[in-house]
Amino acid sequence: IVVDYGGANVAKPLHIGHLRPAIIGESLKRLYKYLGYNAIGDVHLGDWGLQMGLIIAELSERQPELPYFDPDFQGEYPKEAPFTVTDLEEIYPTASAKKSDPEFSHKAHQATLELQQGRRGYRALWQHIMNVSVADLRKNYDNLDVHFEKWLGESDADPYIPAMVEDMKARGIAVQSQGAWVIPVAQEGDKKEIPPCILVKSDGSSIYATTDLATLVQRMQDWNPDKVLYVTDKRQNLHFEQVFRAARKAGIVPPTTELEHVGFGTMNGKDGKPFKTRGGGVLRLETLISDMTDFVRAKVVENRIVGEDQVEDTTSKIAMAALKYGDLSNQPTKDYNFDMERFAAFEGNTGPYILYTIVRIKSILSRYGAWENLPIQEPANDFAKDLMLSVTKLGPTLEQALKTSSPNLVCAYIYELAGCVNKFYHETRILSEEDEKLKAGYIALIGLAKNILETCICILGFSAPEKM
Ligand code: ARG
């Protein structure tokens, strides 16, 4: 199974729009792995399109004396990049804002085309952009505990493009239309119009659909997956419909390989409006994470939950749970409102509540002693029975979550299970039970519930602290 998620575009810092693809994709991948599939996560970086041309064009205006722009330059290019990641964060938006200037726009498109065609200086500059930017992206995904098996990108599809395009032209899969090469993909019975998939633009450059098709060539060749899942904003639905149909039509993907677009909705601010900084800009993901962390840290410190040396570790675990559970507990396709106070609350349907339940069980278990091999006894009361029934739902829940690509089902399940644990705890004397056999059965039962809760939060991508 290939899970294509993350999808960051290089040279731009991660912003809040990158939160959902990262955490939904990571949890789907972990779910597949847990259920025994061989799942490969591929970040599929956006590193081959117009944004690269925009940066090259902008640099050529700022520092025209650099050797990368001299077509006659024969020597070796400098090892050091002529910019830092902070420079790039300013260069890209500046260049992007100039797209409306026809002259600059032409220059950027030309640079994109020449980069793709292999112009030496542009490839060298591109490598610098990649080195500087990818290191930063890795750091940011690591902070989110999101890890990819493969760090491939659109550019890695490039070597597969010429043969693929030639073949599609030769077999009449691709046809000419207004100077471009397109693959007609409309089908009888379509409820809305599905425009042709553009394979090569009239200026000869490749676009998003081209690299996605060539990436499928690479994936089939290298991994021969049973399924490829794409986790992106649901507004890319049409793009994937076109790509999937084109891939089937061209025979790039056999009927036995499933293609699925997991389209997700928008994360809005607490007021239901698109998330913006006070200045009206795009909020960086780093800022969102550090705001949540600061908020949680204040609670941890105020409530004296742990000793000073544990504050940072506990805080970051609770903050991750708040952030990820807050997102994943919604059906992916739905928009939701990001509400820091609500997500970080220790009570209610939240990540911290689940952690709190785990920590509470752990504390009882540690007071009991060795518990791992104790047998579970028949239910002594209705609360024990409800908890047992809830425990049995793990398997079917995970299967259903996988089948429907819905991590929210895992969240709903552990919320129910945690509720059963807490009711049982409140209604039953566990440690003070005098019947040793009964007591051991209780302990075994909550121990099992703890294991299940831990397994599920690991699938969701977070973990529990020792104390809370
Ligand atoms: N870079 C793309 C974007 O920013 C997402 C890539 C998703 N994956 C794919 N194979 N198209 O929208």
mmCIF file of C-alpha atoms in Angstrom, residues 44-370:
data_model
loop_
_atom_site.group_PDB
_atom_site.id
_atom_site.type_symbol
_atom_site.label_atom_id
_atom_site.label_comp_id
_atom_site.label_asym_id
_atom_site.label_seq_id
_atom_site.Cartn_x
_atom_site.Cartn_y
_atom_site.Cartn_z
ATOM 1 C CA HIS A 44 5.628 13.471 -2.664
ATOM 2 C CA LEU A 45 7.202 16.912 -2.420
ATOM 3 C CA GLY A 46 6.075 19.652 -4.772
ATOM 4 C CA ASP A 47 9.501 20.344 -6.265
ATOM 5 C CA TRP A 48 9.092 20.482 -10.025
ATOM 6 C CA GLY A 49 6.503 23.081 -10.852
ATOM 7 C CA LEU A 50 6.205 26.788 -11.368
ATOM 8 C CA GLN A 51 7.263 27.631 -7.814
ATOM 9 C CA MET A 52 10.790 26.538 -8.740
ATOM 10 C CA GLY A 53 10.723 28.748 -11.832
ATOM 11 C CA LEU A 54 9.453 31.673 -9.768
ATOM 12 C CA ILE A 55 12.369 31.407 -7.357
ATOM 13 C CA ILE A 56 14.914 31.043 -10.141
ATOM 14 C CA ALA A 57 13.468 34.066 -11.966
ATOM 15 C CA GLU A 58 13.474 36.143 -8.792
ATOM 16 C CA LEU A 59 17.074 35.204 -7.986
ATOM 17 C CA SER A 60 18.144 36.028 -11.526
ATOM 18 C CA GLU A 61 16.873 39.571 -11.014
ATOM 19 C CA ARG A 62 18.416 39.965 -7.566
ATOM 20 C CA GLN A 63 21.800 38.413 -8.247
ATOM 21 C CA PRO A 64 22.262 38.251 -12.041
ATOM 22 C CA GLU A 65 26.033 37.912 -11.547
ATOM 23 C CA LEU A 66 25.718 34.384 -10.103
ATOM 24 C CA PRO A 67 27.243 31.699 -12.367
ATOM 25 C CA TYR A 68 23.933 29.767 -12.470
ATOM 26 C CA PHE A 69 22.548 32.341 -14.876
ATOM 27 C CA ASP A 70 25.532 32.390 -17.245
ATOM 28 C CA PRO A 71 24.678 29.939 -20.061
ATOM 29 C CA ASP A 72 28.357 29.749 -21.062
ATOM 30 C CA PHE A 73 29.618 28.904 -17.594
ATOM 31 C CA GLN A 74 31.597 25.660 -17.777
ATOM 32 C CA GLY A 75 33.156 25.421 -14.316
ATOM 33 C CA GLU A 76 31.958 23.916 -11.083
ATOM 34 C CA TYR A 77 29.137 25.663 -9.269
ATOM 35 C CA PRO A 78 29.660 26.735 -5.647
ATOM 36 C CA LYS A 79 28.927 24.146 -2.959
ATOM 37 C CA GLU A 80 27.248 26.728 -0.749
ATOM 38 C CA ALA A 81 23.713 27.813 -1.553
ATOM 39 C CA PRO A 82 23.404 31.528 -2.316
ATOM 40 C CA PHE A 83 20.538 31.794 0.202
ATOM 41 C CA THR A 84 19.381 30.435 3.570
ATOM 42 C CA VAL A 85 16.023 28.932 4.434
ATOM 43 C CA THR A 86 15.006 32.268 5.923
ATOM 44 C CA ASP A 87 15.910 34.007 2.646
ATOM 45 C CA LEU A 88 13.783 31.502 0.731
ATOM 46 C CA GLU A 89 10.833 32.220 2.968
ATOM 47 C CA GLU A 90 10.985 35.806 1.783
ATOM 48 C CA ILE A 91 12.016 35.147 -1.832
ATOM 49 C CA TYR A 92 9.157 32.812 -2.687
ATOM 50 C CA PRO A 93 6.199 34.993 -1.619
ATOM 51 C CA THR A 94 7.807 38.041 -3.217
ATOM 52 C CA ALA A 95 8.196 36.174 -6.493
ATOM 53 C CA SER A 96 4.733 34.699 -6.246
ATOM 54 C CA ALA A 97 3.197 38.154 -5.809
ATOM 55 C CA LYS A 98 4.836 39.208 -9.084
ATOM 56 C CA LYS A 99 2.994 36.541 -11.114
ATOM 57 C CA SER A 100 0.558 39.176 -12.358
ATOM 58 C CA ASP A 101 3.420 41.023 -14.076
ATOM 59 C CA PRO A 102 3.355 39.472 -17.588
ATOM 60 C CA GLU A 103 7.085 39.906 -18.148
ATOM 61 C CA PHE A 104 8.051 38.293 -14.857
ATOM 62 C CA SER A 105 5.487 35.563 -15.279
ATOM 63 C CA HIS A 106 6.907 34.707 -18.699
ATOM 64 C CA LYS A 107 10.386 34.579 -17.230
ATOM 65 C CA ALA A 108 9.249 32.221 -14.456
ATOM 66 C CA HIS A 109 7.484 29.890 -16.880
ATOM 67 C CA GLN A 110 10.536 29.887 -19.122
ATOM 68 C CA ALA A 111 12.786 29.073 -16.170
ATOM 69 C CA THR A 112 10.460 26.208 -15.154
ATOM 70 C CA LEU A 113 10.622 24.770 -18.661
ATOM 71 C CA GLU A 114 14.413 25.115 -18.901
ATOM 72 C CA LEU A 115 14.844 23.532 -15.474
ATOM 73 C CA GLN A 116 12.740 20.585 -16.595
ATOM 74 C CA GLN A 117 14.675 20.369 -19.859
ATOM 75 C CA GLY A 118 17.879 20.091 -17.883
ATOM 76 C CA ARG A 119 19.592 23.487 -18.079
ATOM 77 C CA ARG A 120 22.738 22.919 -16.032
ATOM 78 C CA GLY A 121 22.803 26.109 -13.975
ATOM 79 C CA TYR A 122 19.125 25.829 -13.109
ATOM 80 C CA ARG A 123 19.487 22.212 -12.010
ATOM 81 C CA ALA A 124 22.370 23.252 -9.733
ATOM 82 C CA LEU A 125 20.312 26.065 -8.257
ATOM 83 C CA TRP A 126 17.361 23.697 -7.851
ATOM 84 C CA GLN A 127 19.605 21.312 -5.895
ATOM 85 C CA HIS A 128 20.504 24.150 -3.525
ATOM 86 C CA ILE A 129 16.831 24.992 -3.009
ATOM 87 C CA MET A 130 16.144 21.317 -2.273
ATOM 88 C CA ASN A 131 19.006 20.888 0.188
ATOM 89 C CA VAL A 132 18.122 23.960 2.178
ATOM 90 C CA SER A 133 14.387 23.409 2.148
ATOM 91 C CA VAL A 134 14.126 19.665 2.664
ATOM 92 C CA ALA A 135 16.280 19.776 5.801
ATOM 93 C CA ASP A 136 13.830 22.267 7.244
ATOM 94 C CA LEU A 137 10.781 20.223 6.196
ATOM 95 C CA ARG A 138 12.219 17.091 7.798
ATOM 96 C CA LYS A 139 12.688 18.928 11.062
ATOM 97 C CA ASN A 140 9.094 20.145 11.013
ATOM 98 C CA TYR A 141 7.579 16.759 10.206
ATOM 99 C CA ASP A 142 9.767 15.164 12.904
ATOM 100 C CA ASN A 143 8.346 17.611 15.422
ATOM 101 C CA LEU A 144 4.892 16.374 14.501
ATOM 102 C CA ASP A 145 6.044 12.759 14.876
ATOM 103 C CA VAL A 146 5.233 12.238 11.217
ATOM 104 C CA HIS A 147 7.739 10.054 9.367
ATOM 105 C CA PHE A 148 7.971 9.081 5.718
ATOM 106 C CA GLU A 149 9.555 5.928 4.346
ATOM 107 C CA LYS A 150 10.241 7.742 1.085
ATOM 108 C CA TRP A 151 11.206 11.339 0.495
ATOM 109 C CA LEU A 152 10.421 11.397 -3.194
ATOM 110 C CA GLY A 153 8.922 14.285 -5.072
ATOM 111 C CA GLU A 154 7.486 15.395 -8.380
ATOM 112 C CA SER A 155 11.032 15.775 -9.716
ATOM 113 C CA ASP A 156 11.689 12.052 -9.192
ATOM 114 C CA ALA A 157 8.973 11.341 -11.738
ATOM 115 C CA ASP A 158 10.841 13.351 -14.372
ATOM 116 C CA PRO A 159 12.953 10.487 -15.786
ATOM 117 C CA TYR A 160 9.751 8.526 -16.486
ATOM 118 C CA ILE A 161 8.023 11.324 -18.385
ATOM 119 C CA PRO A 162 9.550 11.160 -21.903
ATOM 120 C CA ALA A 163 8.916 7.452 -22.482
ATOM 121 C CA MET A 164 5.462 7.666 -20.935
ATOM 122 C CA VAL A 165 4.463 10.603 -23.114
ATOM 123 C CA GLU A 166 5.881 9.039 -26.282
ATOM 124 C CA ASP A 167 4.019 5.831 -25.594
ATOM 125 C CA MET A 168 0.738 7.633 -24.972
ATOM 126 C CA LYS A 169 1.125 9.615 -28.165
ATOM 127 C CA ALA A 170 2.020 6.524 -30.201
ATOM 128 C CA ARG A 171 -0.966 4.550 -28.943
ATOM 129 C CA GLY A 172 -3.376 7.437 -29.421
ATOM 130 C CA ILE A 173 -4.122 7.626 -25.697
ATOM 131 C CA ALA A 174 -2.996 11.260 -25.779
ATOM 132 C CA VAL A 175 -4.350 13.564 -28.463
ATOM 133 C CA GLN A 176 -3.444 17.069 -29.537
ATOM 134 C CA SER A 177 -5.619 19.960 -28.470
ATOM 135 C CA GLN A 178 -4.739 23.619 -28.988
ATOM 136 C CA GLY A 179 -1.039 22.810 -29.084
ATOM 137 C CA ALA A 180 -1.130 20.743 -25.909
ATOM 138 C CA TRP A 181 -1.308 16.965 -25.501
ATOM 139 C CA VAL A 182 -4.306 15.813 -23.518
ATOM 140 C CA ILE A 183 -5.975 12.565 -22.500
ATOM 141 C CA PRO A 184 -9.753 12.653 -22.899
ATOM 142 C CA VAL A 185 -11.245 11.060 -19.787
ATOM 143 C CA ALA A 186 -14.945 11.932 -19.914
ATOM 144 C CA GLN A 187 -17.153 8.862 -19.577
ATOM 145 C CA GLU A 188 -20.722 8.119 -20.385
ATOM 146 C CA GLY A 189 -22.905 8.694 -17.384
ATOM 147 C CA ASP A 190 -20.708 11.414 -15.870
ATOM 148 C CA LYS A 191 -22.875 13.665 -13.750
ATOM 149 C CA LYS A 192 -20.596 16.644 -14.258
ATOM 150 C CA GLU A 193 -18.183 17.491 -17.002
ATOM 151 C CA ILE A 194 -14.760 15.903 -16.567
ATOM 152 C CA PRO A 195 -12.317 17.871 -18.725
ATOM 153 C CA PRO A 196 -9.420 16.092 -20.440
ATOM 154 C CA CYS A 197 -6.299 15.435 -18.396
ATOM 155 C CA ILE A 198 -3.478 17.693 -19.637
ATOM 156 C CA LEU A 199 -0.329 15.687 -20.258
ATOM 157 C CA VAL A 200 1.995 18.228 -21.896
ATOM 158 C CA LYS A 201 1.317 21.954 -22.046
ATOM 159 C CA SER A 202 1.576 23.807 -25.345
ATOM 160 C CA ASP A 203 5.004 25.198 -24.338
ATOM 161 C CA GLY A 204 6.237 21.631 -23.797
ATOM 162 C CA SER A 205 6.362 21.730 -20.016
ATOM 163 C CA SER A 206 4.905 19.120 -17.726
ATOM 164 C CA ILE A 207 2.373 19.914 -15.030
ATOM 165 C CA TYR A 208 0.882 18.445 -11.878
ATOM 166 C CA ALA A 209 -1.033 15.707 -13.734
ATOM 167 C CA THR A 210 2.054 14.757 -15.781
ATOM 168 C CA THR A 211 4.185 14.166 -12.711
ATOM 169 C CA ASP A 212 1.365 12.331 -10.943
ATOM 170 C CA LEU A 213 0.982 9.946 -13.891
ATOM 171 C CA ALA A 214 4.726 9.392 -14.195
ATOM 172 C CA THR A 215 4.894 8.839 -10.422
ATOM 173 C CA LEU A 216 2.381 6.028 -10.862
ATOM 174 C CA VAL A 217 4.664 4.512 -13.521
ATOM 175 C CA GLN A 218 7.502 4.611 -10.973
ATOM 176 C CA ARG A 219 5.368 3.215 -8.138
ATOM 177 C CA MET A 220 4.063 0.311 -10.205
ATOM 178 C CA GLN A 221 7.547 -0.489 -11.445
ATOM 179 C CA ASP A 222 9.293 -0.277 -8.077
ATOM 180 C CA TRP A 223 6.638 -1.402 -5.612
ATOM 181 C CA ASN A 224 3.700 -2.873 -7.549
ATOM 182 C CA PRO A 225 1.221 -1.784 -4.849
ATOM 183 C CA ASP A 226 -2.313 -3.148 -4.351
ATOM 184 C CA LYS A 227 -3.492 0.308 -3.480
ATOM 185 C CA VAL A 228 -2.358 3.916 -3.683
ATOM 186 C CA LEU A 229 -3.958 6.387 -1.313
ATOM 187 C CA TYR A 230 -3.650 10.136 -1.875
ATOM 188 C CA VAL A 231 -4.327 12.319 1.128
ATOM 189 C CA THR A 232 -4.967 15.908 0.040
ATOM 190 C CA ASP A 233 -7.469 18.710 0.327
ATOM 191 C CA LYS A 234 -10.786 17.586 -1.160
ATOM 192 C CA ARG A 235 -10.637 20.489 -3.609
ATOM 193 C CA GLN A 236 -8.179 18.351 -5.576
ATOM 194 C CA ASN A 237 -10.915 15.833 -6.268
ATOM 195 C CA LEU A 238 -11.224 16.606 -9.959
ATOM 196 C CA HIS A 239 -7.464 16.426 -10.453
ATOM 197 C CA PHE A 240 -7.348 12.909 -9.017
ATOM 198 C CA GLU A 241 -10.414 11.785 -10.929
ATOM 199 C CA GLN A 242 -8.668 12.867 -14.143
ATOM 200 C CA VAL A 243 -5.350 11.280 -13.179
ATOM 201 C CA PHE A 244 -6.954 7.997 -12.100
ATOM 202 C CA ARG A 245 -8.959 7.707 -15.297
ATOM 203 C CA ALA A 246 -5.964 8.588 -17.448
ATOM 204 C CA ALA A 247 -3.795 6.040 -15.617
ATOM 205 C CA ARG A 248 -6.379 3.312 -16.190
ATOM 206 C CA LYS A 249 -6.902 4.266 -19.799
ATOM 207 C CA ALA A 250 -3.176 4.157 -20.492
ATOM 208 C CA GLY A 251 -2.817 0.891 -18.611
ATOM 209 C CA ILE A 252 -0.258 2.389 -16.211
ATOM 210 C CA VAL A 253 -2.255 0.903 -13.363
ATOM 211 C CA PRO A 254 -3.880 -2.545 -13.654
ATOM 212 C CA PRO A 255 -7.492 -3.079 -12.548
ATOM 213 C CA THR A 256 -6.208 -4.996 -9.520
ATOM 214 C CA THR A 257 -4.576 -1.890 -8.073
ATOM 215 C CA GLU A 258 -6.936 0.411 -6.234
ATOM 216 C CA LEU A 259 -6.551 4.184 -6.446
ATOM 217 C CA GLU A 260 -8.171 6.271 -3.759
ATOM 218 C CA HIS A 261 -8.291 9.972 -3.074
ATOM 219 C CA VAL A 262 -8.836 10.711 0.602
ATOM 220 C CA GLY A 263 -9.990 14.312 0.313
ATOM 221 C CA PHE A 264 -10.236 16.276 3.533
ATOM 222 C CA GLY A 265 -12.017 19.478 4.499
ATOM 223 C CA THR A 266 -10.628 22.765 5.766
ATOM 224 C CA MET A 267 -9.473 23.544 9.265
ATOM 225 C CA ASN A 268 -10.991 26.910 10.168
ATOM 226 C CA GLY A 269 -10.462 29.226 13.112
ATOM 227 C CA LYS A 270 -12.589 29.093 16.247
ATOM 228 C CA ASP A 271 -15.025 31.521 14.596
ATOM 229 C CA GLY A 272 -15.519 29.207 11.622
ATOM 230 C CA LYS A 273 -13.644 31.547 9.297
ATOM 231 C CA PRO A 274 -10.443 30.627 7.457
ATOM 232 C CA PHE A 275 -7.456 30.672 9.763
ATOM 233 C CA LYS A 276 -5.340 33.832 9.452
ATOM 234 C CA THR A 277 -2.662 35.529 11.502
ATOM 235 C CA ARG A 278 -3.494 38.862 13.087
ATOM 236 C CA GLY A 279 -1.833 40.513 10.134
ATOM 237 C CA GLY A 280 -4.067 38.550 7.740
ATOM 238 C CA GLY A 281 -1.280 36.227 6.574
ATOM 239 C CA VAL A 282 -1.060 32.468 6.491
ATOM 240 C CA LEU A 283 -0.348 30.970 9.903
ATOM 241 C CA ARG A 284 2.779 28.847 10.048
ATOM 242 C CA LEU A 285 2.420 25.329 11.343
ATOM 243 C CA GLU A 286 5.280 25.921 13.773
ATOM 244 C CA THR A 287 3.351 28.820 15.291
ATOM 245 C CA LEU A 288 0.195 26.773 15.674
ATOM 246 C CA ILE A 289 2.139 24.016 17.435
ATOM 247 C CA SER A 290 3.984 26.406 19.720
ATOM 248 C CA ASP A 291 0.741 28.240 20.619
ATOM 249 C CA MET A 292 -0.834 24.939 21.600
ATOM 250 C CA THR A 293 2.296 23.914 23.507
ATOM 251 C CA ASP A 294 2.390 27.200 25.454
ATOM 252 C CA PHE A 295 -1.276 26.841 26.319
ATOM 253 C CA VAL A 296 -0.815 23.294 27.608
ATOM 254 C CA ARG A 297 2.427 24.115 29.435
ATOM 255 C CA ALA A 298 0.647 26.805 31.450
ATOM 256 C CA LYS A 299 -1.897 24.228 32.627
ATOM 257 C CA VAL A 300 0.764 21.639 33.431
ATOM 258 C CA VAL A 301 2.736 24.149 35.487
ATOM 259 C CA GLU A 302 -0.296 25.626 37.213
ATOM 260 C CA ASN A 303 -1.701 22.255 38.250
ATOM 261 C CA ARG A 304 1.758 21.006 39.313
ATOM 262 C CA ILE A 305 1.153 17.824 37.380
ATOM 263 C CA VAL A 306 4.787 16.733 37.235
ATOM 264 C CA GLY A 307 8.198 17.696 38.570
ATOM 265 C CA GLU A 308 10.070 20.465 36.830
ATOM 266 C CA ASP A 309 12.286 18.130 34.813
ATOM 267 C CA GLN A 310 9.201 16.424 33.354
ATOM 268 C CA VAL A 311 7.306 19.552 32.329
ATOM 269 C CA GLU A 312 8.515 19.727 28.730
ATOM 270 C CA ASP A 313 7.996 16.047 27.929
ATOM 271 C CA THR A 314 4.539 15.914 29.493
ATOM 272 C CA THR A 315 3.534 19.187 27.855
ATOM 273 C CA SER A 316 4.554 18.108 24.399
ATOM 274 C CA LYS A 317 2.738 14.775 24.704
ATOM 275 C CA ILE A 318 -0.476 16.462 25.838
ATOM 276 C CA ALA A 319 -0.199 19.143 23.163
ATOM 277 C CA MET A 320 0.258 16.543 20.406
ATOM 278 C CA ALA A 321 -2.749 14.608 21.678
ATOM 279 C CA ALA A 322 -4.855 17.781 21.752
ATOM 280 C CA LEU A 323 -3.857 18.786 18.250
ATOM 281 C CA LYS A 324 -4.103 15.399 16.573
ATOM 282 C CA TYR A 325 -7.196 14.094 18.320
ATOM 283 C CA GLY A 326 -8.902 17.459 17.756
ATOM 284 C CA ASP A 327 -8.363 16.963 14.052
ATOM 285 C CA LEU A 328 -8.726 13.205 13.666
ATOM 286 C CA SER A 329 -11.935 12.969 15.677
ATOM 287 C CA ASN A 330 -13.668 14.723 12.769
ATOM 288 C CA GLN A 331 -14.639 12.842 9.666
ATOM 289 C CA PRO A 332 -11.832 13.757 7.208
ATOM 290 C CA THR A 333 -14.178 15.205 4.559
ATOM 291 C CA LYS A 334 -15.724 17.674 7.010
ATOM 292 C CA ASP A 335 -14.465 21.182 7.731
ATOM 293 C CA TYR A 336 -13.841 21.802 11.415
ATOM 294 C CA ASN A 337 -13.025 24.683 13.721
ATOM 295 C CA PHE A 338 -9.738 24.716 15.554
ATOM 296 C CA ASP A 339 -10.494 25.510 19.181
ATOM 297 C CA MET A 340 -7.448 25.398 21.407
ATOM 298 C CA GLU A 341 -9.286 25.537 24.751
ATOM 299 C CA ARG A 342 -11.684 22.789 23.749
ATOM 300 C CA PHE A 343 -9.056 20.512 22.187
ATOM 301 C CA ALA A 344 -6.747 20.842 25.195
ATOM 302 C CA ALA A 345 -9.434 20.268 27.848
ATOM 303 C CA PHE A 346 -8.803 17.316 30.166
ATOM 304 C CA GLU A 347 -12.484 16.417 30.100
ATOM 305 C CA GLY A 348 -14.849 15.732 27.236
ATOM 306 C CA ASN A 349 -14.152 14.178 23.853
ATOM 307 C CA THR A 350 -10.492 15.218 23.662
ATOM 308 C CA GLY A 351 -7.026 13.754 23.294
ATOM 309 C CA PRO A 352 -5.946 14.819 26.795
ATOM 310 C CA TYR A 353 -9.002 13.025 28.281
ATOM 311 C CA ILE A 354 -7.857 9.794 26.624
ATOM 312 C CA LEU A 355 -4.329 10.315 27.966
ATOM 313 C CA TYR A 356 -5.715 11.037 31.399
ATOM 314 C CA THR A 357 -7.596 7.745 31.358
ATOM 315 C CA ILE A 358 -4.467 5.834 30.377
ATOM 316 C CA VAL A 359 -2.433 7.529 33.109
ATOM 317 C CA ARG A 360 -5.121 6.741 35.687
ATOM 318 C CA ILE A 361 -5.113 3.041 34.747
ATOM 319 C CA LYS A 362 -1.322 2.946 34.807
ATOM 320 C CA SER A 363 -1.310 4.326 38.319
ATOM 321 C CA ILE A 364 -3.730 1.647 39.559
ATOM 322 C CA LEU A 365 -1.720 -1.080 37.837
ATOM 323 C CA SER A 366 1.520 0.107 39.346
ATOM 324 C CA ARG A 367 -0.003 -0.020 42.801
ATOM 325 C CA TYR A 368 -1.139 -3.594 42.182
ATOM 326 C CA GLY A 369 2.120 -5.072 40.907
ATOM 327 C CA ALA A 370 2.643 -7.628 38.126
#
